[in-house]
Coordinates of C-alpha atoms and ligand atoms in Angstrom, one line a residue:
M1 CA 93.4 88.9 4.3
D2 CA 97.1 89.1 2.8
R3 CA 98.5 89.7 6.2
K4 CA 99.5 86.7 8.3
V5 CA 97.2 86.2 11.0
R6 CA 98.8 86.4 14.4
V7 CA 96.8 86.8 17.5
R8 CA 97.8 87.1 21.2
F9 CA 96.1 86.3 24.4
A10 CA 97.7 88.9 26.9
P11 CA 96.5 88.1 30.4
S12 CA 97.8 89.9 33.3
P13 CA 98.9 87.7 36.3
T14 CA 96.7 89.3 38.9
G15 CA 95.0 86.1 39.9
P16 CA 93.5 83.1 38.5
L17 CA 92.2 83.2 35.0
H18 CA 88.7 83.9 34.9
I19 CA 86.2 81.7 32.7
G20 CA 85.6 84.8 30.6
G21 CA 89.4 85.0 29.8
V22 CA 89.4 81.4 29.0
R23 CA 86.7 82.1 26.5
T24 CA 88.9 85.1 24.9
A25 CA 92.0 82.8 24.8
L26 CA 89.7 80.0 23.1
Y27 CA 88.3 82.4 20.5
N28 CA 92.0 83.7 19.7
Y29 CA 93.0 80.0 19.4
L30 CA 90.2 79.1 17.1
F31 CA 90.6 82.2 15.0
A32 CA 94.4 81.6 14.7
R33 CA 94.0 77.8 13.8
K34 CA 91.3 78.5 11.3
H35 CA 93.4 80.8 9.4
G36 CA 96.9 79.2 9.8
G37 CA 98.1 81.7 11.8
D38 CA 100.0 82.2 15.1
M39 CA 99.0 82.1 18.7
I40 CA 100.9 84.2 21.1
L41 CA 100.9 84.2 25.0
R42 CA 102.1 87.4 26.4
I43 CA 102.3 87.9 30.0
E44 CA 101.4 91.7 30.9
D45 CA 102.8 92.1 34.3
T46 CA 103.7 95.7 34.1
D47 CA 101.3 96.5 37.1
S48 CA 103.8 95.4 39.9
H49 CA 101.1 96.1 42.6
R50 CA 98.7 93.8 41.5
F51 CA 101.2 91.1 40.5
V52 CA 100.1 87.6 42.1
P53 CA 102.5 84.8 42.5
G54 CA 101.6 81.5 40.8
A55 CA 99.1 83.4 38.3
E56 CA 101.4 82.8 35.4
D57 CA 101.9 79.1 36.2
Y58 CA 98.0 78.8 36.8
I59 CA 97.4 80.5 33.3
N60 CA 99.9 78.0 31.5
E61 CA 98.4 75.0 33.4
A62 CA 94.8 76.0 32.6
L63 CA 95.4 76.5 28.9
A64 CA 97.4 73.2 28.5
W65 CA 94.5 71.5 30.3
L66 CA 92.0 72.9 27.9
G67 CA 94.0 72.1 24.7
I68 CA 94.4 75.7 23.9
G69 CA 97.9 75.4 22.0
I70 CA 100.4 78.1 22.1
D71 CA 102.8 78.8 19.5
E72 CA 105.0 81.7 21.0
G73 CA 105.3 82.5 24.5
V74 CA 107.4 82.6 27.6
R75 CA 107.7 78.7 27.8
E76 CA 107.4 78.2 24.2
G77 CA 109.7 80.8 22.9
G78 CA 109.7 82.5 19.6
A79 CA 111.2 85.0 17.5
Y80 CA 109.3 88.1 19.0
G81 CA 110.3 87.6 22.6
P82 CA 110.6 87.9 25.4
Y83 CA 107.0 87.5 25.9
K84 CA 106.8 88.8 29.4
Q85 CA 106.6 92.3 29.7
S86 CA 108.5 93.0 32.7
E87 CA 111.5 91.7 30.6
R88 CA 111.0 94.3 27.9
R89 CA 111.7 97.5 30.0
D90 CA 114.4 98.7 27.4
I91 CA 112.1 98.4 24.6
Y92 CA 109.2 100.6 26.3
R93 CA 112.1 103.1 27.6
E94 CA 113.1 103.4 24.1
H95 CA 109.4 103.9 22.7
V96 CA 108.7 106.4 25.4
K97 CA 111.7 108.3 24.3
M98 CA 110.3 108.3 20.7
L99 CA 107.1 109.8 21.7
L100 CA 108.8 112.5 23.8
D101 CA 111.2 113.3 21.2
A102 CA 108.3 113.7 18.6
G103 CA 106.4 116.0 21.0
K104 CA 103.6 113.4 21.4
A105 CA 104.2 112.9 25.1
Y106 CA 105.3 114.9 28.0
I107 CA 106.7 114.5 31.4
A108 CA 104.6 115.3 34.6
F109 CA 105.6 115.7 38.0
D110 CA 102.3 116.2 39.9
T111 CA 102.6 114.2 43.0
P112 CA 99.2 112.2 44.1
A113 CA 98.6 114.8 46.7
E114 CA 98.6 117.6 43.9
L115 CA 96.3 115.9 41.7
E116 CA 94.0 115.0 44.4
A117 CA 93.8 118.7 45.4
K118 CA 93.1 119.6 41.7
R119 CA 90.2 117.3 41.8
G120 CA 88.7 118.9 44.9
E121 CA 89.2 122.3 43.0
I122 CA 87.8 121.5 39.8
A123 CA 84.7 119.3 39.4
N124 CA 85.2 116.5 36.8
F125 CA 88.9 117.2 36.6
Q126 CA 90.5 115.7 33.8
Y127 CA 94.4 115.8 32.9
D128 CA 94.1 116.9 29.3
A129 CA 94.4 119.9 26.9
S130 CA 92.3 122.2 28.9
T131 CA 94.2 121.5 32.2
R132 CA 97.9 120.6 31.5
D133 CA 99.2 123.9 31.4
S134 CA 98.0 124.7 34.9
M135 CA 99.9 121.5 36.1
R136 CA 103.3 120.8 37.0
N137 CA 105.0 119.3 33.6
S138 CA 107.2 119.5 30.9
L139 CA 104.9 121.6 28.9
S140 CA 104.3 124.4 31.7
L141 CA 107.7 124.3 33.3
P142 CA 110.9 125.8 31.9
A143 CA 113.3 123.3 30.3
E144 CA 115.9 123.9 33.1
E145 CA 113.4 123.4 35.8
V146 CA 112.4 120.0 34.0
K147 CA 116.1 118.9 33.8
R148 CA 116.8 119.9 37.4
L149 CA 113.8 118.1 38.7
I150 CA 114.9 114.8 36.9
D151 CA 118.5 115.2 37.9
E152 CA 117.4 115.8 41.6
G153 CA 115.5 112.3 41.2
A154 CA 112.0 113.5 41.5
Q155 CA 109.3 111.0 40.5
Y156 CA 107.5 111.5 37.4
V157 CA 105.3 110.0 34.9
V158 CA 105.1 110.3 31.1
R159 CA 101.7 111.3 29.8
F160 CA 100.3 111.0 26.2
K161 CA 99.5 114.5 24.7
I162 CA 96.2 113.9 23.2
E163 CA 95.1 116.7 20.8
P164 CA 91.4 117.4 21.4
G165 CA 88.6 117.7 18.8
I166 CA 89.7 114.8 16.8
D167 CA 87.2 112.1 15.8
V168 CA 88.7 108.8 16.6
V169 CA 87.5 105.8 14.7
V170 CA 87.8 102.3 16.2
N171 CA 87.2 99.7 13.4
D172 CA 85.8 96.4 15.3
L173 CA 85.1 93.6 13.2
L174 CA 82.0 92.8 15.6
R175 CA 80.8 96.2 16.2
G176 CA 81.5 98.1 13.1
E177 CA 82.9 101.9 13.3
V178 CA 82.9 103.1 16.9
K179 CA 83.5 106.9 16.8
I180 CA 84.4 109.1 19.7
N181 CA 86.0 112.5 20.2
S182 CA 89.3 113.0 21.5
S183 CA 88.2 115.6 23.9
V184 CA 86.6 113.0 26.0
L185 CA 90.0 111.4 26.6
D186 CA 92.5 112.4 29.4
D187 CA 96.3 112.5 28.8
K188 CA 96.8 108.8 29.9
V189 CA 100.0 107.9 31.8
L190 CA 102.2 105.8 29.7
Y191 CA 105.3 105.6 31.9
K192 CA 105.9 105.8 35.6
S193 CA 109.6 106.5 36.9
S194 CA 108.9 105.1 40.2
D195 CA 109.2 101.6 38.9
D196 CA 110.5 102.2 35.7
L197 CA 107.8 100.5 34.0
P198 CA 105.2 101.3 31.3
T199 CA 101.5 101.4 31.7
Y200 CA 99.4 98.7 30.2
H201 CA 98.5 101.1 27.2
L202 CA 102.0 101.7 26.1
A203 CA 103.4 98.2 26.6
N204 CA 100.3 96.6 24.9
I205 CA 100.5 98.8 21.9
V206 CA 104.4 98.6 21.5
D207 CA 104.2 95.0 21.8
D208 CA 101.2 94.3 19.6
H209 CA 103.2 96.5 16.8
L210 CA 106.7 94.6 17.5
M211 CA 105.1 91.3 17.6
E212 CA 103.1 92.1 14.4
V213 CA 99.7 91.2 15.9
S214 CA 97.0 91.3 13.0
H215 CA 94.0 90.8 15.2
V216 CA 93.3 91.9 18.9
I217 CA 90.6 89.8 20.0
R218 CA 89.6 90.8 23.8
G219 CA 86.8 91.4 26.1
E220 CA 84.5 94.2 25.7
E221 CA 85.8 95.7 28.9
W222 CA 88.7 97.1 26.8
L223 CA 86.7 98.8 24.5
P224 CA 87.2 102.0 26.2
S225 CA 90.9 101.8 25.9
A226 CA 90.7 101.3 22.0
P227 CA 90.4 104.9 20.8
L228 CA 93.5 105.8 22.9
H229 CA 95.3 102.7 21.3
V230 CA 94.3 104.0 17.9
L231 CA 96.0 107.4 18.6
L232 CA 99.0 105.6 19.9
Y233 CA 99.2 103.8 16.6
E234 CA 99.0 107.1 15.0
A235 CA 101.5 108.8 17.2
F236 CA 104.1 106.3 16.5
G237 CA 103.3 106.2 12.8
W238 CA 102.1 102.7 12.7
S239 CA 98.6 103.2 11.6
D240 CA 98.8 101.3 8.4
T241 CA 99.7 98.0 10.2
A242 CA 97.6 98.5 13.2
P243 CA 95.8 95.4 14.2
S244 CA 92.1 94.8 13.6
F245 CA 90.0 94.8 16.6
V246 CA 87.4 92.4 18.0
H247 CA 85.8 93.0 21.4
L248 CA 84.0 90.0 22.4
P249 CA 80.7 90.2 24.3
L250 CA 80.5 90.1 28.0
L251 CA 79.7 86.8 29.8
L252 CA 76.6 87.7 32.0
K253 CA 75.0 86.2 35.1
P254 CA 72.8 83.3 34.5
D255 CA 69.8 85.7 34.8
G256 CA 71.3 87.9 32.2
K257 CA 71.4 90.9 34.7
G258 CA 75.1 92.1 34.8
K259 CA 78.4 90.6 34.6
L260 CA 79.1 87.1 35.8
S261 CA 81.3 87.3 39.0
K262 CA 82.9 84.6 41.3
R263 CA 80.0 85.3 43.7
D264 CA 77.2 84.0 41.2
G265 CA 79.3 80.7 40.9
D266 CA 79.6 80.4 44.9
R267 CA 75.6 81.3 45.2
L268 CA 74.5 78.9 42.4
G269 CA 77.3 76.2 42.9
F270 CA 79.3 76.4 39.8
P271 CA 83.1 77.2 39.0
V272 CA 84.2 80.4 37.5
F273 CA 87.7 79.3 37.0
P274 CA 89.2 76.6 34.9
L275 CA 91.3 75.1 37.5
E276 CA 91.0 75.2 41.4
W277 CA 92.8 78.3 42.6
H278 CA 94.7 78.2 46.1
P279 CA 95.6 81.8 47.1
E280 CA 98.1 82.2 49.5
G281 CA 96.4 82.2 52.8
G282 CA 93.2 82.7 51.1
E283 CA 90.0 80.7 50.3
V284 CA 90.3 78.1 47.7
S285 CA 88.2 78.7 44.6
S286 CA 86.6 75.8 42.8
G287 CA 87.8 74.9 39.3
Y288 CA 86.0 73.0 36.4
R289 CA 88.8 70.5 36.4
E290 CA 88.5 69.5 39.9
S291 CA 84.7 69.6 39.8
G292 CA 84.8 66.7 37.3
Y293 CA 84.3 68.5 34.1
L294 CA 86.1 67.1 30.8
P295 CA 88.3 69.8 29.1
E296 CA 86.4 68.9 25.5
A297 CA 83.0 69.7 27.4
V298 CA 84.3 73.1 28.7
V299 CA 85.7 74.2 25.5
N300 CA 82.5 73.3 23.6
F301 CA 80.3 75.0 26.2
L302 CA 82.4 78.1 26.0
A303 CA 82.6 78.3 22.5
L304 CA 78.9 78.6 22.2
L305 CA 78.8 81.4 24.7
G306 CA 78.8 84.2 22.2
W307 CA 79.1 82.4 19.2
N308 CA 77.1 79.8 17.2
P309 CA 78.3 77.8 14.2
G310 CA 75.4 79.1 11.7
D311 CA 73.5 75.8 12.0
D312 CA 72.0 73.8 15.2
S313 CA 75.3 71.9 15.8
E314 CA 75.9 71.7 19.6
I315 CA 78.5 69.1 20.2
M316 CA 81.7 69.9 18.4
S317 CA 85.2 68.8 18.8
M318 CA 88.0 71.4 18.6
D319 CA 88.6 70.4 15.2
E320 CA 85.1 71.1 14.1
L321 CA 85.0 74.3 16.1
I322 CA 88.0 75.5 14.3
E323 CA 86.6 74.7 11.0
K324 CA 83.3 76.5 11.7
F325 CA 84.6 79.5 13.6
D326 CA 84.1 83.0 12.3
F327 CA 83.2 86.5 13.9
G328 CA 80.2 86.6 11.6
H329 CA 78.5 84.6 13.9
C330 CA 79.5 86.1 17.2
S331 CA 77.0 88.0 18.9
K332 CA 77.4 91.7 20.1
S333 CA 75.4 91.4 23.2
G334 CA 76.3 89.6 26.4
A335 CA 76.1 85.9 26.8
K336 CA 74.2 84.6 29.5
F337 CA 76.1 82.1 31.5
D338 CA 74.1 78.9 31.5
F339 CA 75.8 76.5 33.8
E340 CA 72.9 74.0 33.4
K341 CA 74.2 73.8 29.8
G342 CA 77.7 73.3 30.9
R343 CA 76.6 70.3 33.0
W344 CA 74.6 68.9 30.0
F345 CA 77.7 69.2 27.8
N346 CA 79.6 67.3 30.4
H347 CA 77.1 64.7 30.5
E348 CA 77.3 64.2 26.7
Y349 CA 81.1 64.1 26.6
L350 CA 81.1 61.7 29.3
Q351 CA 78.7 59.2 27.1
K352 CA 81.2 59.4 24.5
L353 CA 84.2 58.3 26.4
P354 CA 85.1 54.9 25.9
D355 CA 84.1 52.7 29.2
E356 CA 88.0 52.0 29.6
R357 CA 88.7 55.8 30.0
L358 CA 85.7 56.4 32.3
A359 CA 86.7 53.4 34.5
A360 CA 90.4 54.9 34.7
L361 CA 88.7 58.2 35.7
F362 CA 86.7 56.4 38.3
K363 CA 89.4 54.5 40.1
P364 CA 90.5 57.8 42.2
V365 CA 86.7 58.1 43.3
L366 CA 86.6 54.4 44.2
E367 CA 89.7 54.9 46.4
A368 CA 88.3 58.1 48.0
N369 CA 85.1 55.7 48.9
G370 CA 87.2 53.2 50.6
V371 CA 87.4 50.6 47.8
N372 CA 90.7 49.4 46.4
P373 CA 90.3 49.3 42.5
A374 CA 93.0 46.7 42.5
D375 CA 90.7 44.4 44.1
F376 CA 88.6 44.3 40.8
S377 CA 89.7 43.8 37.2
D378 CA 89.8 46.9 34.7
E379 CA 87.1 44.8 32.7
Y380 CA 84.8 44.9 35.8
I381 CA 85.3 48.2 36.6
A382 CA 84.7 49.2 32.8
A383 CA 81.4 47.0 32.5
A384 CA 80.2 48.5 35.8
T385 CA 80.6 52.2 34.6
G386 CA 79.4 51.4 31.1
M387 CA 76.0 50.3 32.8
V388 CA 75.3 53.3 34.7
K389 CA 77.0 56.3 32.7
G390 CA 73.8 57.3 31.1
R391 CA 72.7 58.5 34.3
I392 CA 76.0 60.8 35.4
Y393 CA 76.9 64.2 34.9
F394 CA 80.2 64.0 36.5
V395 CA 82.7 61.2 37.1
K396 CA 82.1 61.5 40.8
D397 CA 78.5 60.5 40.3
L398 CA 79.6 57.1 39.2
W399 CA 80.0 56.2 42.9
D400 CA 76.4 56.9 43.7
Q401 CA 75.1 55.1 40.6
A402 CA 77.6 52.2 40.9
K403 CA 78.8 51.5 44.4
F404 CA 76.8 48.3 44.7
F405 CA 79.1 46.9 42.2
F406 CA 82.0 47.3 44.6
K407 CA 80.3 46.9 48.1
A408 CA 77.3 44.9 49.2
P409 CA 74.5 47.2 50.5
D410 CA 74.9 47.3 54.4
A411 CA 71.4 49.4 54.6
Y412 CA 68.3 48.9 52.5
N413 CA 66.2 51.8 51.5
P414 CA 63.3 52.0 54.1
K415 CA 60.7 53.1 51.5
D416 CA 61.6 50.2 49.1
V417 CA 61.6 47.7 52.1
K418 CA 57.9 48.9 53.0
K419 CA 56.6 48.8 49.7
R420 CA 58.5 45.5 48.5
W421 CA 59.0 43.4 51.5
S422 CA 56.2 41.5 53.2
E423 CA 56.3 38.3 55.5
D424 CA 56.3 35.9 52.5
T425 CA 59.3 37.5 50.9
P426 CA 62.0 35.8 52.8
R427 CA 60.6 32.5 51.7
I428 CA 60.3 33.6 48.1
M429 CA 63.9 34.6 48.1
G430 CA 64.9 31.3 49.5
E431 CA 63.3 29.6 46.6
L432 CA 65.0 32.1 44.3
V433 CA 68.4 31.3 45.8
E434 CA 67.8 27.8 44.6
V435 CA 66.7 28.5 41.2
L436 CA 69.8 30.7 40.9
A437 CA 72.1 28.1 42.4
A438 CA 71.1 25.6 39.7
M439 CA 71.9 27.7 36.9
D440 CA 75.0 26.5 34.7
D441 CA 74.9 29.6 32.6
F442 CA 74.6 32.8 34.9
S443 CA 74.7 35.5 32.0
S444 CA 71.9 37.9 31.6
K445 CA 70.5 36.4 28.6
A446 CA 70.3 33.1 30.2
A447 CA 69.2 33.6 33.6
E448 CA 66.5 36.1 32.9
P449 CA 64.0 33.7 31.3
V450 CA 64.6 31.1 33.8
V451 CA 63.8 33.5 36.6
L452 CA 60.9 34.9 34.8
D453 CA 59.4 31.3 34.2
W454 CA 59.8 30.5 37.8
I455 CA 57.9 33.4 39.1
A456 CA 55.2 32.8 36.3
S457 CA 54.8 29.2 37.1
K458 CA 54.6 29.9 41.0
G459 CA 51.9 32.7 39.9
Y460 CA 53.9 35.2 42.1
H461 CA 53.7 39.1 41.5
L462 CA 56.5 39.8 39.1
G463 CA 57.0 43.3 40.4
N464 CA 57.3 42.3 43.9
V465 CA 59.7 39.4 43.6
M466 CA 61.9 41.4 41.2
N467 CA 62.0 44.4 43.3
A468 CA 62.7 42.5 46.5
F469 CA 65.5 40.6 44.6
R470 CA 66.8 44.1 43.5
L471 CA 66.6 45.3 47.2
T472 CA 68.9 42.6 48.4
V473 CA 71.4 43.1 45.8
V474 CA 71.4 46.9 45.3
G475 CA 70.0 48.1 48.3
E476 CA 67.2 50.0 46.8
C477 CA 64.9 49.8 43.9
K478 CA 67.0 51.5 41.3
G479 CA 69.8 50.9 38.9
P480 CA 70.5 49.0 35.7
H481 CA 68.7 45.8 34.2
M482 CA 68.9 43.5 37.1
F483 CA 70.2 40.4 35.1
D484 CA 73.0 42.6 33.6
I485 CA 73.8 43.3 37.4
T486 CA 73.9 39.9 38.4
E487 CA 75.8 38.7 35.5
L488 CA 78.8 41.0 36.5
L489 CA 78.5 40.1 40.2
G490 CA 78.4 36.6 39.5
K491 CA 76.5 33.9 41.0
D492 CA 78.1 33.5 44.4
E493 CA 78.0 37.3 45.3
T494 CA 74.4 37.5 44.1
I495 CA 73.2 34.5 46.1
S496 CA 75.2 35.8 49.2
R497 CA 73.7 39.3 48.7
I498 CA 70.0 37.7 48.7
K499 CA 70.8 35.6 51.9
K500 CA 72.3 38.6 53.6
G501 CA 69.1 40.4 52.8
V502 CA 66.9 37.8 54.0
E503 CA 68.9 37.9 57.4
S504 CA 69.0 41.6 57.7
I505 CA 65.8 43.2 56.2
K506 CA 63.1 43.5 58.9
P507 CA 59.9 44.9 57.6
E508 CA 58.2 47.5 59.7
Ligands
LIG601 N1 96.5 92.5 30.1 C1 95.2 92.8 29.6 C2 94.2 91.8 30.2 O1 94.5 91.5 31.3 C3 94.9 92.6 28.1 C4 94.0 93.3 27.4 C5 94.1 93.2 25.8 O2 94.0 92.1 25.5 O3 94.5 94.2 25.2 O4 93.4 91.6 30.0

């Protein structure tokens, strides 16, 4: 590869970035970084009807959150700008003129109603070499008539004049040669006078050429457009520097039956957007960020949807992904969206976080649950977090697992009470309070043997005593090692909880 690698992610700001689009951006980024190339973010906003305010900011924010760095773009600047298509009208106008002058495109005046009528008249009507002579365009009308219509301000479009009967070959790095005959293509609209804007096809090709894009890496849904793009490169005389194509496999529903949709996420309870999306006056869609996913986990999870490193590594940092990434290990068939795997990645990444960082993430959750984090030291919160993190999938799960470190129980699990609390228990707990009160060293290591020896010397049932003890302190018979809990809570709090339990727990 002697050409500098330059790739682009080219979303249209028509709504929140779908998770499939995020994966496309990620693969572009990994490929660019791997080859020391450039990553361009181009905003393709030529479809004025589908423009959604806020979508561009959303795209920027999502990519930044995930650590997908952009080298050239609207915010970043760069030598090939502007990077927003609506700011490149002059460039497109000039290129439309180039095609018109070369006879590779023509002007068409057919109104929507006229086109509709034709469709009613001719089954499977297609605007192409077989029909264009019977339509109202610069090929069928006299030159003066064309001029007159334009001077009068008639609306028109510019169509690509596709020669029929040519084999068009798309070279896809993933799929090999994809061949189709140009006769199946219609004369695509390249430009509309009504809004003085090009269509996606023209703008996309012109920009890829001018921005010296070396590889077009995009979703499979764009494969049908690729033959037209190949023909456009030819028409401009740019075939020698045309980019290589990679059309990535679709993201499929978790059961593999069809394309992943927002409805699947709603139905099965997982987000299909990186960040929460608040449409104007519409329903909020959930995002990975707000659902408690770590960006590193999302990146790792997405990277493996359609690609593998060629060995069985699963947990990979961005740097490792960059090092290992290649299209040789991309699959051609769709990738099932296994959201349980996404949860698993998040669990794994949470385990890797230092307790201090996890504790910082936990603070807002504490606050949301009515606990003032400032009432506890950072060390205390970190220690509590560290003890329970093995059981969590999301930061918010920490509350369920660790709430007793921050609030004495005000209710006791009835099943555990039934099983572990008998008539004798209050008396035994009273003795336990004395044993604990007499201790100088309340650390887990020191307290455990003392309590266990006392239980043995009295001939009490170990499980019953320890579980009743736990019930008073935690509120249920679950949680980390008992003496680790009491060490962190401290002697006074532990004893006060046992006493409160004795007063409040009433066996049936
Ligand atoms: N604007 C197109 C999109 O929204 C870009 C497709 C391409 O990458 O060529 O995905």
